[in-house]
Short mmCIF file of C-alpha atoms in Angstrom, two decimals:
data_model
loop_
_atom_site.label_atom_id
_atom_site.label_comp_id
_atom_site.label_asym_id
_atom_site.label_seq_id
_atom_site.Cartn_x
_atom_site.Cartn_y
_atom_site.Cartn_z
CA MET A 1 -29.92 -2.68 11.61
CA GLU A 2 -28.10 -0.38 9.22
CA GLU A 3 -24.31 -0.36 9.38
CA GLU A 4 -22.88 2.98 10.45
CA LEU A 5 -20.82 4.79 7.83
CA GLN A 6 -17.12 5.00 8.60
CA PHE A 7 -14.74 7.40 6.91
CA VAL A 8 -11.54 5.82 5.63
CA LEU A 9 -9.40 7.91 7.97
CA SER A 10 -11.14 6.36 10.99
CA ARG A 11 -10.48 2.89 9.61
CA ILE A 12 -6.83 3.80 9.03
CA ASP A 13 -6.48 5.03 12.62
CA GLU A 14 -7.89 1.74 13.94
CA LEU A 15 -5.53 -0.37 11.84
CA ILE A 16 -2.44 1.75 12.49
CA TYR A 17 -3.05 1.44 16.22
CA GLY A 18 -3.18 -2.35 15.87
CA VAL A 19 0.17 -2.63 14.08
CA ASP A 20 2.91 -3.89 16.38
CA PHE A 21 5.38 -5.16 13.80
CA ASP A 22 9.02 -4.91 14.86
CA PRO A 23 11.22 -4.68 11.74
CA VAL A 24 14.35 -5.64 13.68
CA ARG A 25 12.90 -8.76 15.29
CA ARG A 26 10.65 -9.31 12.26
CA GLU A 27 7.59 -10.24 14.23
CA GLY A 28 4.22 -8.75 15.05
CA LYS A 29 1.08 -7.72 13.21
CA ILE A 30 0.95 -5.92 9.87
CA VAL A 31 -1.94 -4.66 7.73
CA VAL A 32 -2.83 -6.52 4.55
CA ASN A 33 -4.98 -5.86 1.51
CA ILE A 34 -7.06 -8.81 0.34
CA SER A 35 -7.66 -9.53 -3.34
CA VAL A 36 -10.08 -12.30 -4.30
CA VAL A 37 -9.29 -14.16 -7.52
CA PRO A 38 -10.82 -17.19 -9.29
CA LYS A 39 -8.57 -20.19 -8.62
CA LYS A 40 -8.26 -20.86 -12.34
CA GLU A 41 -6.58 -17.44 -12.74
CA LEU A 42 -4.34 -17.68 -9.67
CA ASP A 43 -1.11 -18.71 -11.43
CA GLY A 44 -1.33 -15.84 -13.91
CA VAL A 45 -2.15 -13.32 -11.19
CA ILE A 46 0.80 -14.48 -9.06
CA GLU A 47 3.13 -13.97 -12.03
CA THR A 48 1.83 -10.40 -12.39
CA TYR A 49 2.34 -9.82 -8.66
CA LYS A 50 5.95 -11.01 -9.03
CA ARG A 51 6.60 -8.54 -11.86
CA VAL A 52 5.20 -5.64 -9.83
CA ILE A 53 7.23 -6.63 -6.77
CA ASP A 54 10.42 -7.03 -8.81
CA ALA A 55 9.85 -3.52 -10.20
CA GLY A 56 9.77 -2.05 -6.68
CA LEU A 57 6.11 -1.05 -6.92
CA SER A 58 4.93 -2.92 -3.84
CA VAL A 59 5.38 -2.37 -0.12
CA SER A 60 7.00 -5.77 0.42
CA PRO A 61 7.51 -9.10 -1.37
CA PHE A 62 5.58 -10.99 1.31
CA ILE A 63 2.10 -12.36 0.65
CA THR A 64 -0.29 -14.94 2.05
CA LEU A 65 -2.79 -17.21 0.30
CA ILE A 66 -6.10 -17.96 2.03
CA GLU A 67 -8.88 -20.22 0.80
CA GLY A 68 -11.86 -18.13 -0.26
CA GLU A 69 -14.29 -19.97 2.02
CA GLU A 70 -12.24 -19.01 5.09
CA LEU A 71 -13.05 -15.34 4.46
CA GLY A 72 -16.62 -15.79 3.28
CA PHE A 73 -15.96 -16.07 -0.46
CA GLY A 74 -16.52 -18.95 -2.87
CA SER A 75 -14.84 -22.36 -2.80
CA ASP A 76 -13.64 -21.64 -6.34
CA GLU A 77 -11.83 -18.48 -5.19
CA MET A 78 -8.51 -17.77 -3.52
CA CYS A 79 -7.62 -14.72 -1.44
CA ILE A 80 -4.23 -13.06 -1.85
CA GLY A 81 -3.10 -10.95 1.08
CA ASP A 82 -0.31 -8.45 0.43
CA THR A 83 1.23 -5.78 2.60
CA CYS A 84 -0.70 -2.53 2.94
CA SER A 85 1.32 0.69 3.03
CA ILE A 86 -0.26 1.85 6.28
CA THR A 87 1.83 -0.85 7.96
CA ILE A 88 4.66 1.68 7.61
CA ASP A 89 2.54 4.32 9.35
CA GLY A 90 1.89 1.87 12.18
CA VAL A 91 5.61 1.20 12.66
CA LEU A 92 6.33 4.94 12.74
CA LEU A 93 3.53 5.54 15.24
CA LYS A 94 4.78 2.78 17.54
CA SER A 95 8.17 4.51 17.44
CA GLY A 96 6.60 7.66 18.86
CA ILE A 97 6.28 9.53 15.56
CA PRO A 98 2.92 11.26 14.97
CA VAL A 99 1.74 10.30 11.49
CA ASN A 100 -1.00 12.08 9.56
CA PRO A 101 -2.20 10.05 6.53
CA LEU A 102 -3.50 12.55 3.96
CA PHE A 103 -4.70 10.83 0.80
CA GLY A 104 -4.37 8.08 -1.75
CA GLY A 105 -3.68 8.98 -5.35
CA VAL A 106 -2.00 8.32 -8.67
CA VAL A 107 1.62 9.30 -9.31
CA GLU A 108 3.06 9.84 -12.77
CA VAL A 109 6.46 8.18 -13.24
CA VAL A 110 8.77 9.17 -16.09
CA ASP A 111 11.81 7.02 -16.87
CA GLY A 112 11.68 5.48 -13.41
CA SER A 113 11.40 8.78 -11.52
CA PRO A 114 8.17 9.90 -9.80
CA THR A 115 7.22 13.38 -10.99
CA ARG A 116 3.81 14.42 -9.63
CA PHE A 117 0.45 13.35 -8.30
CA THR A 118 -2.14 13.48 -11.08
CA ASP A 119 -5.16 12.38 -9.02
CA MET A 120 -5.95 12.20 -5.32
CA LEU A 121 -8.76 11.43 -2.87
CA LEU A 122 -8.57 12.66 0.72
CA TYR A 123 -8.93 10.01 3.42
CA ASN A 124 -11.08 12.26 5.59
CA GLY A 125 -13.60 12.88 2.81
CA THR A 126 -14.56 9.38 1.67
CA THR A 127 -15.99 6.15 3.07
CA ILE A 128 -14.41 4.12 0.25
CA ASP A 129 -10.68 3.48 0.03
CA PRO A 130 -9.23 5.95 -2.51
CA LEU A 131 -6.99 3.39 -4.18
CA GLU A 132 -9.96 1.07 -4.75
CA VAL A 133 -11.82 3.95 -6.41
CA LEU A 134 -8.85 4.98 -8.55
CA THR A 135 -8.26 1.39 -9.65
CA SER A 136 -11.91 0.99 -10.64
CA GLN A 137 -11.60 4.09 -12.83
CA TYR A 138 -8.62 2.59 -14.70
CA LEU A 139 -6.44 5.63 -13.97
CA THR A 140 -3.25 3.58 -13.62
CA SER A 141 -0.96 2.37 -16.38
CA LEU A 142 1.08 -0.21 -14.51
CA ASP A 143 1.50 -2.52 -17.47
CA GLU A 144 3.12 0.35 -19.37
CA MET A 145 5.23 1.13 -16.32
CA LEU A 146 6.48 -2.46 -16.12
CA ASN A 147 7.33 -2.58 -19.81
CA CYS A 148 8.99 0.80 -20.38
CA GLY A 149 9.63 2.43 -16.99
CA SER A 150 7.07 5.21 -17.40
CA GLY A 151 3.42 5.21 -16.38
CA LYS A 152 0.97 5.94 -13.58
CA VAL A 153 1.06 4.06 -10.28
CA LEU A 154 -0.94 4.07 -7.06
CA ALA A 155 0.63 5.85 -4.09
CA ASN A 156 -0.32 7.63 -0.91
CA LEU A 157 0.92 10.57 1.11
CA ARG A 158 1.35 11.17 4.79
CA GLU A 159 3.08 13.92 6.76
CA VAL A 160 5.16 13.82 9.93
CA PRO A 161 6.66 16.60 12.08
CA MET A 162 9.95 17.81 10.66
CA VAL A 163 11.65 17.36 14.07
CA ALA A 164 11.11 13.61 13.64
CA LYS A 165 12.75 13.39 10.20
CA LYS A 166 15.95 11.74 11.42
CA LEU A 167 14.06 9.11 13.41
CA VAL A 168 11.75 8.53 10.44
CA GLU A 169 14.74 7.84 8.20
CA GLU A 170 16.17 5.42 10.78
CA LYS A 171 12.87 3.51 10.96
CA LEU A 172 12.53 3.43 7.18
CA ASP A 173 16.04 1.96 6.99
CA GLU A 174 15.05 -0.75 9.48
CA LEU A 175 11.94 -1.51 7.44
CA ALA A 176 13.97 -1.68 4.23
CA LYS A 177 16.35 -4.22 5.78
CA ALA A 178 13.29 -6.32 6.69
CA GLY A 179 12.09 -6.17 3.08
CA PHE A 180 9.56 -3.37 3.47
CA SER A 181 10.30 -0.62 0.98
CA GLY A 182 8.19 1.16 -1.62
CA ILE A 183 9.19 4.66 -0.51
CA LEU A 184 8.87 6.95 -3.53
CA GLU A 185 9.99 10.14 -1.83
CA VAL A 186 10.76 11.66 1.56
CA GLY A 187 10.49 15.42 1.28
CA GLU A 188 12.27 18.25 3.03
CA PRO A 189 10.66 20.37 5.77
CA ASN A 190 8.09 22.89 4.52
CA THR A 191 8.59 21.69 0.95
CA GLU A 192 6.13 20.37 -1.63
CA VAL A 193 6.24 16.65 -2.37
CA LEU A 194 5.42 15.62 -5.94
CA GLY A 195 3.50 18.85 -6.42
CA VAL A 196 1.52 18.66 -3.17
CA GLU A 197 1.87 21.26 -0.43
CA ILE A 198 2.76 19.93 3.02
CA GLY A 199 1.74 21.47 6.35
CA ARG A 200 4.04 23.95 8.04
CA ASP A 201 6.92 22.36 9.97
CA HIS A 202 6.12 18.96 8.48
CA VAL A 203 7.72 16.52 6.04
CA GLY A 204 5.83 14.59 3.38
CA ILE A 205 6.39 10.88 2.73
CA VAL A 206 5.10 9.19 -0.43
CA VAL A 207 4.73 5.41 -0.39
CA VAL A 208 3.62 3.16 -3.24
CA GLY A 209 0.11 1.78 -2.90
CA GLY A 210 -0.07 -1.77 -1.61
CA THR A 211 -2.71 -2.55 -4.24
CA ASN A 212 -0.47 -1.83 -7.25
CA ALA A 213 -0.06 -5.55 -7.94
CA ALA A 214 -3.82 -6.08 -7.91
CA ALA A 215 -4.32 -3.03 -10.14
CA ALA A 216 -1.78 -4.41 -12.62
CA ALA A 217 -3.61 -7.75 -12.72
CA ILE A 218 -6.92 -5.97 -13.31
CA GLU A 219 -5.33 -4.00 -16.17
CA GLN A 220 -4.38 -7.32 -17.72
CA GLY A 221 -7.96 -8.57 -17.60
CA TYR A 222 -7.92 -10.76 -14.50
CA LYS A 223 -11.12 -10.74 -12.45
CA LEU A 224 -9.92 -9.54 -9.07
CA LYS A 225 -12.03 -8.10 -6.28
CA THR A 226 -9.79 -5.99 -4.08
CA HIS A 227 -10.41 -5.02 -0.46
CA ALA A 228 -7.75 -2.50 0.57
CA MET A 229 -6.77 -2.16 4.24
CA SER A 230 -8.62 -5.38 4.93
CA ARG A 231 -7.25 -6.68 8.20
CA LEU A 232 -4.35 -7.20 10.59
CA ILE A 233 -2.33 -10.40 10.26
CA GLU A 234 0.75 -11.84 11.95
CA TYR A 235 3.89 -11.31 9.90
CA LYS A 236 4.86 -14.96 10.41
CA GLU A 237 1.85 -15.97 8.29
CA MET A 238 3.37 -14.21 5.27
CA VAL A 239 5.82 -15.83 2.85
CA HIS A 240 8.10 -14.42 0.16
CA ILE A 241 6.29 -14.52 -3.16
CA ASN A 242 9.17 -16.47 -4.72
CA GLU A 243 8.34 -19.31 -2.32
CA ILE A 244 4.75 -19.58 -3.60
#
């Protein structure tokens, strides 16, 4: 029986609905990306992940390691789970804030400041995660970003009603205290965000892509297979990368 096609936006809606993470109590389910790496390359990949996290280009510093066989991969492979940015959307939704994820793309950063989206793929127009596609096309320059503070990074955009802006900022503060950051920009009502027009009476929020660390490792020649927005996982199963 053929598997029915599913647009990415439908998958996002399913996962967002399943998020019940409480940033104050620091418990509940979050969404993770899964990257599969040969065990012999694991140490080098983890070091790259640490550099990306230290540079503020990840959603959180928490990851999980899962034996490849547990998820249907080879015994010589390890799976790295890191926090997906739609976890933030799930937390906002559970707080009563309507969230509309728009697209994944590439943001140009100059001297540490995000300037504009250079590429984008709409969630409602593709069955493949946009950040996976953009990574496969080598449109990022994360290694350059890590070394000199300028480059192209993965990010995504969502919009929320402008009347919810204050509550959004409160929830983002709670998330930041729990170690979940990666917010590149929160726009003003009815104002473009990084060159992208936002719907009337809405505010745009740009968050770094959760797969930036994997993209950086791929740039460096590591053989990763990345599955963005892979699954829900309990927060308690994650550990700070410095404890790995």
